[in-house]
XYZ file of N, CA and C in Angstrom:
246
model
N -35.871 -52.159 4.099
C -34.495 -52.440 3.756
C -34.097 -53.767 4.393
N -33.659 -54.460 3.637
C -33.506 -55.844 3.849
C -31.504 -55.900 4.877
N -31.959 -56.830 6.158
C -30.314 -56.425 6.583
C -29.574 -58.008 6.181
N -28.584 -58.357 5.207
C -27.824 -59.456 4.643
C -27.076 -59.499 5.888
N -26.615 -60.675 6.369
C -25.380 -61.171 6.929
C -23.970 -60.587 6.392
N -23.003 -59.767 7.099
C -22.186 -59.467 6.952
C -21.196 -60.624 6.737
N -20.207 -61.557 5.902
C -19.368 -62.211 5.960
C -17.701 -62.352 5.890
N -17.255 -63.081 6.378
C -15.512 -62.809 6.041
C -15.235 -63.894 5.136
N -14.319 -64.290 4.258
C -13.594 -65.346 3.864
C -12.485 -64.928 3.019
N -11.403 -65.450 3.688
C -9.872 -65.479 3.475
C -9.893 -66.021 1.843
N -8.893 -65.168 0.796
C -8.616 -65.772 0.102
C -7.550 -65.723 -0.423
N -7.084 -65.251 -1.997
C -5.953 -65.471 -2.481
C -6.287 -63.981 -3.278
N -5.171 -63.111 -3.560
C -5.705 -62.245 -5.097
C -4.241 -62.421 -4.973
N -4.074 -62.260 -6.556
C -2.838 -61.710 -7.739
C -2.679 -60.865 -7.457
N -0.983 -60.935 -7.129
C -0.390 -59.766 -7.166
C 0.237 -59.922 -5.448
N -0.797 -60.460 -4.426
C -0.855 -60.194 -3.196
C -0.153 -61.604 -2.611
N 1.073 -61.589 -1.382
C 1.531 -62.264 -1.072
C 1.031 -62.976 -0.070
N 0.385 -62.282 0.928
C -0.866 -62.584 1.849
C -2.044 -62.881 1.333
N -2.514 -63.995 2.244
C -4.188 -63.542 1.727
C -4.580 -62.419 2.023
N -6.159 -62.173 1.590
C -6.952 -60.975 1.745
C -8.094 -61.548 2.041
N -9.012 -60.408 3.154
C -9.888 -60.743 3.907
C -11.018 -60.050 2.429
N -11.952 -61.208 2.151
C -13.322 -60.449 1.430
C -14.598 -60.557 2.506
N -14.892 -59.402 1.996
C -16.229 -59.083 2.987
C -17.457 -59.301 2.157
N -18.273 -59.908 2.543
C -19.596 -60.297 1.865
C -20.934 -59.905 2.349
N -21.773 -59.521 1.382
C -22.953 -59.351 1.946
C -23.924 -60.040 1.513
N -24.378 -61.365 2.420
C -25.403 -62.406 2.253
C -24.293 -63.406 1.600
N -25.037 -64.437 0.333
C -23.932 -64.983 -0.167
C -23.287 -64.648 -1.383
N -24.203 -63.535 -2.011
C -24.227 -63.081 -3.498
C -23.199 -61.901 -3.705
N -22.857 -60.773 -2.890
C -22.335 -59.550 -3.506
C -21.521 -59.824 -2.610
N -19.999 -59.847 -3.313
C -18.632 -59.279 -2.667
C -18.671 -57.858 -2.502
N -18.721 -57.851 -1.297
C -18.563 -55.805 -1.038
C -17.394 -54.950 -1.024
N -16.278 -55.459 0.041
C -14.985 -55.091 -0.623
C -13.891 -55.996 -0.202
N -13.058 -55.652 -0.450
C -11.481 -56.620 -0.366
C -10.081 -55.810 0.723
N -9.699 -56.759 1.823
C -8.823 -56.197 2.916
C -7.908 -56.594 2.654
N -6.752 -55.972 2.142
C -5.272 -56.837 2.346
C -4.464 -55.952 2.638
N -2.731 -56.402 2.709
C -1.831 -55.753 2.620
C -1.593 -55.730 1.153
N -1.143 -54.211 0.568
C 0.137 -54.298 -0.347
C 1.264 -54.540 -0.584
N 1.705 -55.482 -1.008
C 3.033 -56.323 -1.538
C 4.117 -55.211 -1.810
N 3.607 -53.555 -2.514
C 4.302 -53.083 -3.059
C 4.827 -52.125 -1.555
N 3.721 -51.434 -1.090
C 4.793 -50.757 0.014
C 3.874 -51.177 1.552
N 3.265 -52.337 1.798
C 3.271 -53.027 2.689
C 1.833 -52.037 3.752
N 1.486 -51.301 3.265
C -0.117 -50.791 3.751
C -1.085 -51.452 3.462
N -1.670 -51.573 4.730
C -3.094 -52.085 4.684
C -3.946 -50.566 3.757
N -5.341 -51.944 2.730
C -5.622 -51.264 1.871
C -6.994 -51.889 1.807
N -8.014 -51.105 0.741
C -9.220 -51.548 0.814
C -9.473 -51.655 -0.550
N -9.780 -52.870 -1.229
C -10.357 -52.790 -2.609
C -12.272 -52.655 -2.657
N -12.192 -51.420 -3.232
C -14.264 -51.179 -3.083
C -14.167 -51.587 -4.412
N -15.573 -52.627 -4.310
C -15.672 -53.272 -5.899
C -17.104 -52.879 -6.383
N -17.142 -52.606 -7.558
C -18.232 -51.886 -8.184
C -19.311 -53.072 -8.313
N -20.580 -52.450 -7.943
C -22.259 -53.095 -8.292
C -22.288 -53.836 -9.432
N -21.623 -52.751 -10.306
C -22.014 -53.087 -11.834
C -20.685 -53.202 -12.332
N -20.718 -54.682 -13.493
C -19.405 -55.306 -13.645
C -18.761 -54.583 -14.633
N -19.460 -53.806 -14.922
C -18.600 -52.794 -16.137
C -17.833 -51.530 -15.470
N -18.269 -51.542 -14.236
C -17.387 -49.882 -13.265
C -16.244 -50.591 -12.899
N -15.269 -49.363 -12.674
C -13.757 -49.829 -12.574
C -13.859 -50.052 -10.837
N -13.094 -50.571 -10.351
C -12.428 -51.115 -9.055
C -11.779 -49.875 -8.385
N -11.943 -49.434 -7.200
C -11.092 -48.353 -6.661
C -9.933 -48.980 -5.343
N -9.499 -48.504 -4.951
C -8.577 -48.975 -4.220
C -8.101 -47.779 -2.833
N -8.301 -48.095 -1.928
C -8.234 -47.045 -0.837
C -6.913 -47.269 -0.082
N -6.471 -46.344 0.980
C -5.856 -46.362 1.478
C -5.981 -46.156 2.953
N -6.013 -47.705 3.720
C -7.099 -47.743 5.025
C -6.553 -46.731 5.982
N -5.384 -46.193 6.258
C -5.904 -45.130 7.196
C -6.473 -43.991 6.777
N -6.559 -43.764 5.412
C -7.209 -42.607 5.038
C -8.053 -42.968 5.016
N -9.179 -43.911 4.895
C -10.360 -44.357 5.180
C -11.253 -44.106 6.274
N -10.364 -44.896 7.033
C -10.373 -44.699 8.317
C -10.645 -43.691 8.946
N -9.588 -42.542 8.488
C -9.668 -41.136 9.318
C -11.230 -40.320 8.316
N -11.492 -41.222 7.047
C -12.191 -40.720 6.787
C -13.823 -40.940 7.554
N -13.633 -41.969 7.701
C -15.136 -42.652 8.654
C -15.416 -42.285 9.288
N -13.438 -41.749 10.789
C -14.189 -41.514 11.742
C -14.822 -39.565 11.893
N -14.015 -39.108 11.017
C -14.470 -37.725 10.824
C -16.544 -37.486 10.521
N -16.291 -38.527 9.568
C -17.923 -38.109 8.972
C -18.510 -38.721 10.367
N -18.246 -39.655 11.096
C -18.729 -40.053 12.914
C -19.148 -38.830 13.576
N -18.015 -38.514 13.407
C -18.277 -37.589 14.609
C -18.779 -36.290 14.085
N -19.209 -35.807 12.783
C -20.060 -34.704 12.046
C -21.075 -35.188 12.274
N -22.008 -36.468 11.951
C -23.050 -37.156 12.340
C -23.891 -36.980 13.828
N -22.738 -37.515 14.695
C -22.793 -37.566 15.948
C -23.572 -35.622 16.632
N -22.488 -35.096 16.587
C -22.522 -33.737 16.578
C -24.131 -32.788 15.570
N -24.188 -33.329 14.503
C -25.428 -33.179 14.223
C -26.353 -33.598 14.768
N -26.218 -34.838 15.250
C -27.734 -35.360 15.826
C -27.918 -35.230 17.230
N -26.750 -34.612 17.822
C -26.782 -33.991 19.029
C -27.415 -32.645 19.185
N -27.005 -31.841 17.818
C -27.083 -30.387 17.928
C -29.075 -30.364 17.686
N -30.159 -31.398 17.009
C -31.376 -31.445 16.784
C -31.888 -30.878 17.882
C-alpha cells in the first residue's frame, strides 16, 4: 500500500463565504472538503466520490467526529481485549 502525502490548500467553493480547507492525497485525488456553512454556520465535511459519476455527501463535523472517536475507542478496546 502505497502512503501519498497528505495535503492542505485553501480555496474558494460556491455558495461558501469563507474559504475551505481541501485535503489532498499526493497531487492527484481531492479527498475531502473543510468549511463552514454559510447557511447555519457549522463546520462541515464535503466527502467527494472516487468516481465522477457518484454523488457528493456532506457531513456534519461533530457528528463525524463523535463518529471517529467512538469507532477509536471500539478498535482500541478490541485490540486490547486480543
Amino acid at each position: 500500500m502505497a502512503n501519498p502525502e497528505l495535503g492542505l490548500l485553501w480555496a474558494n467553493k460556491p455558495g461558501c463565504f469563507l474559504p475551505v480547507a481541501e485535503f489532498w492525497v499526493g497531487r492527484d485525488f481531492l479527498w475531502f472538503v473543510l468549511y463552514i456553512d454559510d447557511m447555519d454556520r457549522r463546520l462541515k465535511i464535503e466527502i467527494l466520490p472516487s468516481d465522477s459519476r457518484a454523488v457528493a455527501y456532506e457531513l456534519d463535523f461533530a457528528q463525524a467526529d463523535h463518529l471517529v472517536q467512538s469507532a477509536s475507542r471500539e478498535l482500541v478496546a478490541m485490540a486490547e481485549a486480543e
